[in-house]
Amino acid sequence: MNRDTFLKLLGPLKDKCDLNPRILETKGYKNYIQQKVEYNTESDERIRAYFLFPKNITEKTPVVYCHHQHSSNYEKGKSEIVGLLGDSNLAYAKELAERGFITFSPDSIAFEERNWHTESWWGTEYFELATRLIKGETLLAKVLSDVSVGIDYLLSRTEVDGNNIGFIGHSYGGRMAILSPVFDRRIKVSVSNCYCVNYKNSLNRGSGTRIPMELCIPGILKYGDIGDIVKLVEPCSLYISSASDDKWSRDSKEIYEYAKSNFK
């Protein structure tokens, strides 16, 4: 599989539009400023995100795009990784801001403020998947396009060093940390935690894992697997973090050995 094939498999993409960004609120913390922002991702859709930057910033600063987890917690997204709710161990956007980085944390579609249902229900994400598949589109194309528009927003901020854009994510975010640098080459370094499983090893009902909804790409196994996508991450530097007892990372060693020769 090459990058052109991967992009073609994603299906059609929506045209980008003017961001029309707004800052909705600003709060100060000990070491950083937190802004809640809003911008267009499509002509009829706006996304809210948290933009954290160090206090007394004097020069353009590296930024880390921080993607939230899944765990079927549709009521949680960006707020968990900036430390406003949920598991404090997942507040990596907050921790990186405290260490001097700019961080950026939007909701993925169907999560938190983009969960249009009244409950934390998997059906919201399924709707976003199914309504695209029957039109010849994919949910992954939408998710990755949203990431790319988020980077467009970051480049509109005078505080951001556009030559130093990183990405980090856990679970759902871990998957996006592999896929996003393939889609958007502006990402220079990426950290993926808690996802490294080939499609082929989730096809058996007894595998203990399933294929996540956003990874449903018709026909992809004709061309390759997750390991082949990992190969396409280069020239972005990729760090894969996995645990030996984590079923969602069980192929990490196999994929590492398979893909490492593609990285300089």
GROMACS .gro file of C-alpha atoms in nm:
model
  264
    1MET     CA    1   0.000   0.000   0.000
    2ASN     CA    2   0.124   0.349  -0.081
    3ARG     CA    3  -0.007   0.680   0.047
    4ASP     CA    4  -0.206   0.756  -0.267
    5THR     CA    5  -0.388   0.423  -0.235
    6PHE     CA    6  -0.464   0.488   0.132
    7LEU     CA    7  -0.604   0.834   0.057
    8LYS     CA    8  -0.816   0.695  -0.226
    9LEU     CA    9  -0.959   0.427   0.002
   10LEU     CA   10  -1.075   0.697   0.243
   11GLY     CA   11  -1.322   0.816  -0.018
   12PRO     CA   12  -1.426   1.171  -0.104
   13LEU     CA   13  -1.346   1.463   0.123
   14LYS     CA   14  -1.548   1.777   0.188
   15ASP     CA   15  -1.405   2.104   0.064
   16LYS     CA   16  -1.245   2.318   0.332
   17CYS     CA   17  -1.405   2.651   0.416
   18ASP     CA   18  -1.316   2.967   0.606
   19LEU     CA   19  -1.238   2.891   0.969
   20ASN     CA   20  -1.418   3.197   1.108
   21PRO     CA   21  -1.257   3.129   1.449
   22ARG     CA   22  -1.378   3.267   1.782
   23ILE     CA   23  -1.242   3.260   2.136
   24LEU     CA   24  -1.535   3.172   2.363
   25GLU     CA   25  -1.368   3.196   2.703
   26THR     CA   26  -1.027   3.244   2.861
   27LYS     CA   27  -0.914   3.113   3.200
   28GLY     CA   28  -0.580   3.143   3.373
   29TYR     CA   29  -0.408   2.861   3.560
   30LYS     CA   30  -0.078   2.848   3.744
   31ASN     CA   31   0.146   2.785   3.443
   32TYR     CA   32  -0.077   2.829   3.140
   33ILE     CA   33  -0.376   3.001   2.985
   34GLN     CA   34  -0.672   2.793   2.871
   35GLN     CA   35  -0.895   2.919   2.592
   36LYS     CA   36  -1.210   2.752   2.469
   37VAL     CA   37  -1.227   2.818   2.095
   38GLU     CA   38  -1.465   2.749   1.810
   39TYR     CA   39  -1.411   2.730   1.433
   40ASN     CA   40  -1.569   2.595   1.115
   41THR     CA   41  -1.476   2.248   0.999
   42GLU     CA   42  -1.738   2.249   0.723
   43SER     CA   43  -1.965   2.526   0.599
   44ASP     CA   44  -2.247   2.404   0.824
   45GLU     CA   45  -2.047   2.264   1.115
   46ARG     CA   46  -1.841   2.419   1.392
   47ILE     CA   47  -1.604   2.248   1.637
   48ARG     CA   48  -1.512   2.352   1.989
   49ALA     CA   49  -1.167   2.287   2.130
   50TYR     CA   50  -0.933   2.383   2.412
   51PHE     CA   51  -0.620   2.579   2.325
   52LEU     CA   52  -0.367   2.587   2.610
   53PHE     CA   53  -0.052   2.796   2.601
   54PRO     CA   54   0.218   2.882   2.856
   55LYS     CA   55   0.192   3.205   3.049
   56ASN     CA   56   0.429   3.485   2.947
   57ILE     CA   57   0.487   3.329   2.606
   58THR     CA   58   0.742   3.540   2.415
   59GLU     CA   59   0.811   3.342   2.097
   60LYS     CA   60   0.650   3.095   1.864
   61THR     CA   61   0.616   2.767   2.052
   62PRO     CA   62   0.582   2.400   1.949
   63VAL     CA   63   0.228   2.268   1.962
   64VAL     CA   64   0.090   1.921   2.037
   65TYR     CA   65  -0.246   1.813   1.898
   66CYS     CA   66  -0.400   1.602   2.178
   67HIS     CA   67  -0.667   1.349   2.082
   68HIS     CA   68  -0.899   1.201   2.344
   69GLN     CA   69  -0.972   0.837   2.417
   70HIS     CA   70  -1.277   0.630   2.322
   71SER     CA   71  -1.373   0.367   2.580
   72SER     CA   72  -1.737   0.429   2.473
   73ASN     CA   73  -1.734   0.742   2.690
   74TYR     CA   74  -1.922   0.962   2.447
   75GLU     CA   75  -1.989   1.223   2.713
   76LYS     CA   76  -1.614   1.283   2.750
   77GLY     CA   77  -1.370   1.417   2.495
   78LYS     CA   78  -1.158   1.728   2.505
   79SER     CA   79  -1.244   1.808   2.868
   80GLU     CA   80  -1.081   1.490   2.998
   81ILE     CA   81  -0.744   1.553   2.839
   82VAL     CA   82  -0.725   1.909   2.971
   83GLY     CA   83  -0.806   1.781   3.320
   84LEU     CA   84  -1.156   1.923   3.367
   85LEU     CA   85  -1.322   1.584   3.423
   86GLY     CA   86  -1.264   1.210   3.402
   87ASP     CA   87  -0.935   1.026   3.456
   88SER     CA   88  -0.654   1.257   3.567
   89ASN     CA   89  -0.402   1.011   3.420
   90LEU     CA   90  -0.535   1.107   3.076
   91ALA     CA   91  -0.492   1.483   3.122
   92TYR     CA   92  -0.190   1.490   2.889
   93ALA     CA   93  -0.288   1.818   2.725
   94LYS     CA   94  -0.276   1.984   3.065
   95GLU     CA   95   0.054   1.820   3.159
   96LEU     CA   96   0.222   1.918   2.833
   97ALA     CA   97   0.100   2.277   2.874
   98GLU     CA   98   0.251   2.280   3.223
   99ARG     CA   99   0.579   2.167   3.062
  100GLY     CA  100   0.584   2.460   2.822
  101PHE     CA  101   0.410   2.331   2.509
  102ILE     CA  102   0.103   2.469   2.341
  103THR     CA  103  -0.167   2.203   2.333
  104PHE     CA  104  -0.483   2.171   2.128
  105SER     CA  105  -0.774   1.944   2.218
  106PRO     CA  106  -1.091   1.925   2.008
  107ASP     CA  107  -1.383   1.682   2.034
  108SER     CA  108  -1.397   1.410   1.773
  109ILE     CA  109  -1.735   1.365   1.605
  110ALA     CA  110  -1.994   1.199   1.836
  111PHE     CA  111  -1.804   1.291   2.155
  112GLU     CA  112  -1.877   1.547   2.428
  113GLU     CA  113  -2.012   1.865   2.263
  114ARG     CA  114  -2.033   1.680   1.928
  115ASN     CA  115  -2.249   1.404   2.076
  116TRP     CA  116  -2.590   1.518   1.951
  117HIS     CA  117  -2.774   1.246   2.145
  118THR     CA  118  -2.904   1.302   2.497
  119GLU     CA  119  -2.709   1.003   2.632
  120SER     CA  120  -2.363   0.851   2.606
  121TRP     CA  121  -2.468   0.608   2.333
  122TRP     CA  122  -2.270   0.419   2.068
  123GLY     CA  123  -2.551   0.486   1.822
  124THR     CA  124  -2.433   0.841   1.762
  125GLU     CA  125  -2.101   0.717   1.627
  126TYR     CA  126  -2.271   0.437   1.435
  127PHE     CA  127  -2.499   0.692   1.268
  128GLU     CA  128  -2.197   0.897   1.162
  129LEU     CA  129  -2.040   0.581   1.017
  130ALA     CA  130  -2.342   0.426   0.845
  131THR     CA  131  -2.475   0.742   0.684
  132ARG     CA  132  -2.137   0.793   0.521
  133LEU     CA  133  -2.078   0.435   0.407
  134ILE     CA  134  -2.402   0.418   0.210
  135LYS     CA  135  -2.295   0.735   0.026
  136GLY     CA  136  -1.953   0.595  -0.064
  137GLU     CA  137  -1.779   0.792   0.210
  138THR     CA  138  -1.599   0.685   0.529
  139LEU     CA  139  -1.606   0.804   0.887
  140LEU     CA  140  -1.226   0.798   0.887
  141ALA     CA  141  -1.213   1.054   0.606
  142LYS     CA  142  -1.428   1.284   0.819
  143VAL     CA  143  -1.222   1.232   1.134
  144LEU     CA  144  -0.891   1.291   0.957
  145SER     CA  145  -1.028   1.592   0.770
  146ASP     CA  146  -1.131   1.738   1.106
  147VAL     CA  147  -0.776   1.685   1.234
  148SER     CA  148  -0.636   1.865   0.930
  149VAL     CA  149  -0.874   2.158   0.976
  150GLY     CA  150  -0.764   2.171   1.340
  151ILE     CA  151  -0.406   2.210   1.220
  152ASP     CA  152  -0.522   2.490   0.989
  153TYR     CA  153  -0.661   2.659   1.298
  154LEU     CA  154  -0.332   2.616   1.483
  155LEU     CA  155  -0.144   2.782   1.198
  156SER     CA  156  -0.378   3.080   1.228
  157ARG     CA  157  -0.252   3.141   1.583
  158THR     CA  158   0.046   3.371   1.616
  159GLU     CA  159   0.172   3.179   1.920
  160VAL     CA  160   0.224   2.854   1.726
  161ASP     CA  161   0.549   2.737   1.568
  162GLY     CA  162   0.407   2.578   1.254
  163ASN     CA  163   0.729   2.391   1.186
  164ASN     CA  164   0.700   2.198   1.511
  165ILE     CA  165   0.362   2.026   1.527
  166GLY     CA  166   0.328   1.710   1.731
  167PHE     CA  167   0.043   1.467   1.798
  168ILE     CA  168  -0.043   1.247   2.096
  169GLY     CA  169  -0.332   1.020   2.177
  170HIS     CA  170  -0.453   0.728   2.386
  171SER     CA  171  -0.694   0.457   2.266
  172TYR     CA  172  -0.897   0.630   1.991
  173GLY     CA  173  -0.631   0.898   2.005
  174GLY     CA  174  -0.365   0.629   1.970
  175ARG     CA  175  -0.520   0.520   1.643
  176MET     CA  176  -0.534   0.878   1.523
  177ALA     CA  177  -0.170   0.927   1.621
  178ILE     CA  178  -0.083   0.664   1.359
  179LEU     CA  179  -0.327   0.773   1.090
  180SER     CA  180  -0.312   1.152   1.114
  181PRO     CA  181   0.056   1.191   1.010
  182VAL     CA  182  -0.018   0.985   0.699
  183PHE     CA  183  -0.306   1.215   0.609
  184ASP     CA  184  -0.145   1.546   0.706
  185ARG     CA  185   0.230   1.577   0.656
  186ARG     CA  186   0.251   1.890   0.871
  187ILE     CA  187   0.270   1.663   1.177
  188LYS     CA  188   0.640   1.608   1.253
  189VAL     CA  189   0.630   1.371   1.551
  190SER     CA  190   0.354   1.151   1.692
  191VAL     CA  191   0.300   0.942   2.006
  192SER     CA  192   0.049   0.655   1.996
  193ASN     CA  193  -0.059   0.482   2.316
  194CYS     CA  194  -0.287   0.179   2.345
  195TYR     CA  195  -0.359   0.079   1.987
  196CYS     CA  196  -0.152  -0.146   1.766
  197VAL     CA  197  -0.364  -0.430   1.625
  198ASN     CA  198  -0.376  -0.548   1.266
  199TYR     CA  199  -0.719  -0.582   1.106
  200LYS     CA  200  -0.655  -0.948   1.032
  201ASN     CA  201  -0.623  -1.024   1.403
  202SER     CA  202  -0.964  -0.881   1.489
  203LEU     CA  203  -1.166  -1.075   1.231
  204ASN     CA  204  -1.229  -1.376   1.456
  205ARG     CA  205  -1.516  -1.347   1.705
  206GLY     CA  206  -1.293  -1.492   1.973
  207SER     CA  207  -1.011  -1.241   1.918
  208GLY     CA  208  -1.114  -1.022   2.211
  209THR     CA  209  -1.087  -0.710   1.998
  210ARG     CA  210  -1.309  -0.553   1.735
  211ILE     CA  211  -1.253  -0.321   1.442
  212PRO     CA  212  -1.326   0.033   1.563
  213MET     CA  213  -1.599   0.214   1.372
  214GLU     CA  214  -1.376   0.484   1.230
  215LEU     CA  215  -1.141   0.217   1.091
  216CYS     CA  216  -1.413   0.062   0.873
  217ILE     CA  217  -1.263   0.123   0.527
  218PRO     CA  218  -1.420  -0.090   0.253
  219GLY     CA  219  -1.171  -0.313   0.075
  220ILE     CA  220  -0.861  -0.206   0.269
  221LEU     CA  221  -0.738  -0.563   0.329
  222LYS     CA  222  -0.690  -0.602  -0.045
  223TYR     CA  223  -0.404  -0.354  -0.014
  224GLY     CA  224  -0.262  -0.392   0.335
  225ASP     CA  225  -0.312  -0.378   0.708
  226ILE     CA  226  -0.236  -0.147   0.999
  227GLY     CA  227   0.132  -0.236   0.973
  228ASP     CA  228   0.133  -0.109   0.615
  229ILE     CA  229  -0.026   0.217   0.728
  230VAL     CA  230   0.242   0.253   0.997
  231LYS     CA  231   0.502   0.235   0.720
  232LEU     CA  232   0.341   0.540   0.561
  233VAL     CA  233   0.387   0.755   0.874
  234GLU     CA  234   0.749   0.832   0.778
  235PRO     CA  235   0.888   1.104   0.747
  236CYS     CA  236   0.700   1.183   1.070
  237SER     CA  237   0.873   1.028   1.373
  238LEU     CA  238   0.647   0.779   1.552
  239TYR     CA  239   0.662   0.648   1.908
  240ILE     CA  240   0.434   0.352   1.982
  241SER     CA  241   0.365   0.294   2.352
  242SER     CA  242   0.219  -0.044   2.442
  243ALA     CA  243   0.177  -0.277   2.738
  244SER     CA  244   0.242  -0.650   2.728
  245ASP     CA  245  -0.102  -0.729   2.876
  246ASP     CA  246  -0.298  -0.485   2.658
  247LYS     CA  247  -0.505  -0.670   2.398
  248TRP     CA  248  -0.540  -0.348   2.196
  249SER     CA  249  -0.161  -0.333   2.154
  250ARG     CA  250  -0.087  -0.702   2.111
  251ASP     CA  251   0.058  -0.662   1.760
  252SER     CA  252   0.296  -0.381   1.852
  253LYS     CA  253   0.615  -0.588   1.831
  254GLU     CA  254   0.509  -0.751   1.506
  255ILE     CA  255   0.419  -0.416   1.351
  256TYR     CA  256   0.737  -0.254   1.479
  257GLU     CA  257   0.954  -0.521   1.318
  258TYR     CA  258   0.752  -0.502   0.998
  259ALA     CA  259   0.761  -0.123   0.960
  260LYS     CA  260   1.090  -0.009   1.116
  261SER     CA  261   1.296  -0.032   0.797
  262ASN     CA  262   1.077   0.242   0.642
  263PHE     CA  263   1.191   0.495   0.901
  264LYS     CA  264   1.518   0.677   0.866
   0.00000   0.00000   0.00000
